[in-house]
mmCIF file of C-alpha atoms in Angstrom:
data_model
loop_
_atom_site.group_PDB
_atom_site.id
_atom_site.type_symbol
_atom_site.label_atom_id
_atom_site.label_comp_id
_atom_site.label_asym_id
_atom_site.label_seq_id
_atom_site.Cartn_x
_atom_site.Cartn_y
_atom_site.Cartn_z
ATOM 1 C CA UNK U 904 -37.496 -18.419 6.451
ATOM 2 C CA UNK U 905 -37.271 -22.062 7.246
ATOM 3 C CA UNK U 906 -33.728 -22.436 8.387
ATOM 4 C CA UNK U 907 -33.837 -26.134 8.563
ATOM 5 C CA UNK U 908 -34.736 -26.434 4.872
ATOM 6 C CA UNK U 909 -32.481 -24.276 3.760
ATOM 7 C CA UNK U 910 -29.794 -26.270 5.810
ATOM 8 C CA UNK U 911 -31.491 -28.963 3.533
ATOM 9 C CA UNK U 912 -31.245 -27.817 0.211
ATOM 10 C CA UNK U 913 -27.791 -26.386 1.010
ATOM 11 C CA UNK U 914 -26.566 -29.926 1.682
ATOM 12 C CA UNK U 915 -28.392 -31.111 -0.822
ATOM 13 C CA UNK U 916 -26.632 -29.034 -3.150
ATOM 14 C CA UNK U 917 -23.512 -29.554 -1.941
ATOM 15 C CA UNK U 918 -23.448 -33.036 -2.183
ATOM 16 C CA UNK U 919 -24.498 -32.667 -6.025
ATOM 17 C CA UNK U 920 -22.144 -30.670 -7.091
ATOM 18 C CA UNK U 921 -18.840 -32.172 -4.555
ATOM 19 C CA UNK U 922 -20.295 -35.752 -4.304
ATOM 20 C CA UNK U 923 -16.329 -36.894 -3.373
ATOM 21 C CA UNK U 924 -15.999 -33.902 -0.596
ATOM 22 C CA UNK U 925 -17.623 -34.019 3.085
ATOM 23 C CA UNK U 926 -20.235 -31.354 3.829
ATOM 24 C CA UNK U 927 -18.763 -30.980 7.169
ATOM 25 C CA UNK U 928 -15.137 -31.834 8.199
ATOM 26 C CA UNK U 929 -14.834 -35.202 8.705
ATOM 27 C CA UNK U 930 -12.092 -35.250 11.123
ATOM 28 C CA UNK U 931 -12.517 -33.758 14.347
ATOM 29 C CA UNK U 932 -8.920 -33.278 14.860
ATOM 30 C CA UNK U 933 -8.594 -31.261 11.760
ATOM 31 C CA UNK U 934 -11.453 -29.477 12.669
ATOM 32 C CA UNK U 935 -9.892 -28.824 15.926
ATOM 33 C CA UNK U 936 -6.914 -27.674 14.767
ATOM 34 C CA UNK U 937 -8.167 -25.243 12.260
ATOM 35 C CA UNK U 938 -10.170 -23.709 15.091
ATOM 36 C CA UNK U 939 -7.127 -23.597 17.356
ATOM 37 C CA UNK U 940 -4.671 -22.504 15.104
ATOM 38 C CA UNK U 941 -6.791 -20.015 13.365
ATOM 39 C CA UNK U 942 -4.799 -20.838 10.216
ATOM 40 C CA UNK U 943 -5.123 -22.947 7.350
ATOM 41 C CA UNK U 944 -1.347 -23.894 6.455
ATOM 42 C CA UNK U 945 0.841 -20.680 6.217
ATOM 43 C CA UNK U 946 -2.630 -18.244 6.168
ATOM 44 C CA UNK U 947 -4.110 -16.741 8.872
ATOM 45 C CA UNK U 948 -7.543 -16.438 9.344
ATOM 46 C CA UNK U 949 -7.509 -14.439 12.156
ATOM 47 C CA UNK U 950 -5.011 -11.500 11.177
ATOM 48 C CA UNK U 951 -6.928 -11.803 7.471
ATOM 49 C CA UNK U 952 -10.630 -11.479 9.326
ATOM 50 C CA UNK U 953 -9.155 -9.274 11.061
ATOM 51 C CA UNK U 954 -7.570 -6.527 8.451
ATOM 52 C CA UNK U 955 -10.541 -7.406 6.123
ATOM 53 C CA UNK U 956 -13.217 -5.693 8.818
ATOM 54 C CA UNK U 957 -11.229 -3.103 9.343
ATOM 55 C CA UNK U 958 -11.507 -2.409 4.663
ATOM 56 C CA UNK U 959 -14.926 -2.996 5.003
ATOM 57 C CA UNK U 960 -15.343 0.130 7.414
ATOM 58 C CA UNK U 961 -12.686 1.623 5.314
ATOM 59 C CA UNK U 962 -15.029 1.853 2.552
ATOM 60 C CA UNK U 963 -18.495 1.631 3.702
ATOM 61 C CA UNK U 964 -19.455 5.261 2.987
ATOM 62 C CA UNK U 965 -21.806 6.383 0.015
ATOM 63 C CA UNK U 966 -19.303 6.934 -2.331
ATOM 64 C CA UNK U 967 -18.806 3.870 -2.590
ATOM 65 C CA UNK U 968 -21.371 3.118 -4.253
ATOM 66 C CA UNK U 969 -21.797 5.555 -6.722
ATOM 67 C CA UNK U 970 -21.381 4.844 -10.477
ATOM 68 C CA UNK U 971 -19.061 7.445 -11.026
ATOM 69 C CA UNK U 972 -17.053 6.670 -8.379
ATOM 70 C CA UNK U 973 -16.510 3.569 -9.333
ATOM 71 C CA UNK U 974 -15.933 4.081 -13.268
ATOM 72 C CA UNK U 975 -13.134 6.404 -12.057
ATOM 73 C CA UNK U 976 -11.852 3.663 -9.639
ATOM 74 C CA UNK U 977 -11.612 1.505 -12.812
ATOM 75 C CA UNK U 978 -9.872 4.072 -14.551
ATOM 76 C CA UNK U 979 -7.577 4.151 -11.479
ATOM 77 C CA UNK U 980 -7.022 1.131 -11.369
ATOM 78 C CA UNK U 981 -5.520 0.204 -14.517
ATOM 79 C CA UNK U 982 -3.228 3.354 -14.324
ATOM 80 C CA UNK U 983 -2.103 1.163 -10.986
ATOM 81 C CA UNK U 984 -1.409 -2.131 -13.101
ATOM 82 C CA UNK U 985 0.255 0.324 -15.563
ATOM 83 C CA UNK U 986 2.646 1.629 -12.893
ATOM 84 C CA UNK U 987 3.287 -1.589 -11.556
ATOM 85 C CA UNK U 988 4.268 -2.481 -14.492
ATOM 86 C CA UNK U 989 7.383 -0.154 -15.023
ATOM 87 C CA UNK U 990 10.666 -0.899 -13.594
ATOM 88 C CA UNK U 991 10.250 1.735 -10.825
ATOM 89 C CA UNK U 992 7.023 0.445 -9.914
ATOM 90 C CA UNK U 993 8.137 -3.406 -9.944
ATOM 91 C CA UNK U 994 10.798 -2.596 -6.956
ATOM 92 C CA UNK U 995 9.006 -0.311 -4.633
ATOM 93 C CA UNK U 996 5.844 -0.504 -2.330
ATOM 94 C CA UNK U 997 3.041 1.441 -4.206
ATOM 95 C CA UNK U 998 -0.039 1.187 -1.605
ATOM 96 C CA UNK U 999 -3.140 1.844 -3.685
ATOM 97 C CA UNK U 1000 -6.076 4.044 -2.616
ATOM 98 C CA UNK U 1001 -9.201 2.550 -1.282
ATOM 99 C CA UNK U 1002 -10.822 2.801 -4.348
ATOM 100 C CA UNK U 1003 -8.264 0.877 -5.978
ATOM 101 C CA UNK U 1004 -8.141 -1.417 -3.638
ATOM 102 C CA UNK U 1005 -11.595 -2.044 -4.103
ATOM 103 C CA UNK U 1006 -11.794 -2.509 -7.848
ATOM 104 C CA UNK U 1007 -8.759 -4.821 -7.397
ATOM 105 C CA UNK U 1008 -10.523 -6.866 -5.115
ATOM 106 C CA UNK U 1009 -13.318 -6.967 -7.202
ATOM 107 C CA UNK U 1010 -10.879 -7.956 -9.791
ATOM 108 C CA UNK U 1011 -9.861 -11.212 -7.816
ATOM 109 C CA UNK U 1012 -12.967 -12.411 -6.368
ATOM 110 C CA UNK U 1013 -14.808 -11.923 -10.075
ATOM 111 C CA UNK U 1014 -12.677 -15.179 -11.069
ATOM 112 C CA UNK U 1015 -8.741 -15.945 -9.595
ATOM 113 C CA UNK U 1016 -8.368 -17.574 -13.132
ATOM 114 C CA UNK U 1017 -9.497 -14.396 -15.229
ATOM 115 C CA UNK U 1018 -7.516 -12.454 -12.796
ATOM 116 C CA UNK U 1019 -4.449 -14.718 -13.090
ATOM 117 C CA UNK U 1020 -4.630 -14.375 -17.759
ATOM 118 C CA UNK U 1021 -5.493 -10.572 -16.705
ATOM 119 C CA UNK U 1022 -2.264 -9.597 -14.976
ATOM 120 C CA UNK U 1023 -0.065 -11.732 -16.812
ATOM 121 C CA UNK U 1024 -1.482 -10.008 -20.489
ATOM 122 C CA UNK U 1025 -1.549 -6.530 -18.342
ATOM 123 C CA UNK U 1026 1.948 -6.209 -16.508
ATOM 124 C CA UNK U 1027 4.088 -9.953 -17.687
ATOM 125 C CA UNK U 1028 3.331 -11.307 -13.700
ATOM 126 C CA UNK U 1029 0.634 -11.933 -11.172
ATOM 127 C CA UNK U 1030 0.250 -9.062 -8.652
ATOM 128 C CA UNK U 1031 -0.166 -10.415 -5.215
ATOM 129 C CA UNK U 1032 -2.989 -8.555 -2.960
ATOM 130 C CA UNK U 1033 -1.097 -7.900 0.237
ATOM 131 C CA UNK U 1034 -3.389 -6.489 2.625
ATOM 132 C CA UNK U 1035 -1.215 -6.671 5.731
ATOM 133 C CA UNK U 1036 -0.488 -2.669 5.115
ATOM 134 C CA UNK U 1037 -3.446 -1.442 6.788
ATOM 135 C CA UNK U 1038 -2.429 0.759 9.877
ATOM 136 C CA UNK U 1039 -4.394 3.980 9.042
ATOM 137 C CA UNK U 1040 -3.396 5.935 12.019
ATOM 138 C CA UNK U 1041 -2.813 9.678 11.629
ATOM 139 C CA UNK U 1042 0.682 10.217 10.478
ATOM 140 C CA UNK U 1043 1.427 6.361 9.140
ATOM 141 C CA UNK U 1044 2.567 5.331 5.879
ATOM 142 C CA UNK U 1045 -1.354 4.203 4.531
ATOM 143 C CA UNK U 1046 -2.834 7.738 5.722
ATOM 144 C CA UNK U 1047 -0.539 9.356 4.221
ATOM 145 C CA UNK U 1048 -0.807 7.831 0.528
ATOM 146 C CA UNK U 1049 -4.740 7.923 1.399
ATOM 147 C CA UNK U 1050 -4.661 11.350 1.718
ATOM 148 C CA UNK U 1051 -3.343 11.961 -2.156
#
């Protein structure tokens, strides 16, 4: 693999599609600042690298894979939207499983627009993703709902 050409074609690409947008960031203090912050506004790269690595090990066995695994997770995960969408479910914390959480994420990252039309048809609002719950410890409030 030629890495330069790749670089190349990548740039290449780039500027064919985003002809108005730099390739690179074009100011070296914003670069900075993204670099020293970590964050990009009110997000945080960090903390969101951070609780993303520790999903991915979360659900990097062979299961996960599996067809029928994941046709169940689908399953599961619209009786989630369903729930969310009752009263009781719109006013407490319901922390999905991992398989849920994976389908969901799925969900979002197949198209934010789709995803958007999706929960609004399915449950009236968008459902926010908040993966800050992620403390899996024995005896916390995730490893308990992940062991149900």
């Amino acid at each position: 693999v030629d890495l330069v050409e790749l670089h190349d074609s990548t740039r290449r690409l780039w500027e064919s599609k985003c002809p108005n947008e730099p390739f690179f960031l074009s100011a070296v203090g914003e670069a900075q600042s993204v670099v020293q912050s970590r964050s990009l506004g009110m997000f945080d790269i960090s903390a969101s690298c951070e609780r993303q690595s520790k999903f991915l090990c979360q659900i990097s066995g062979p299961h996960f894979s599996d067809d029928s695994f994941l046709k169940d997770g689908v399953l599961n995960y619209s009786k989630f939207l369903r729930l969310r969408r009752t009263d009781e479910g719109r006013q407490q914390l319901i922390i999905p499983t991992f398989q849920i959480d994976l389908i969901w994420r799925a969900h979002i990252l197949s198209s934010i627009e789709e995803y958007y039309k999706d929960c609004k048809s399915l449950i009236g609002t968008v459902l926010n993703h908040d993966d800050s719950h992620s403390d899996c410890t024995e005896g916390s409030l995730l490893d308990f709902f992940q062991s149900y």
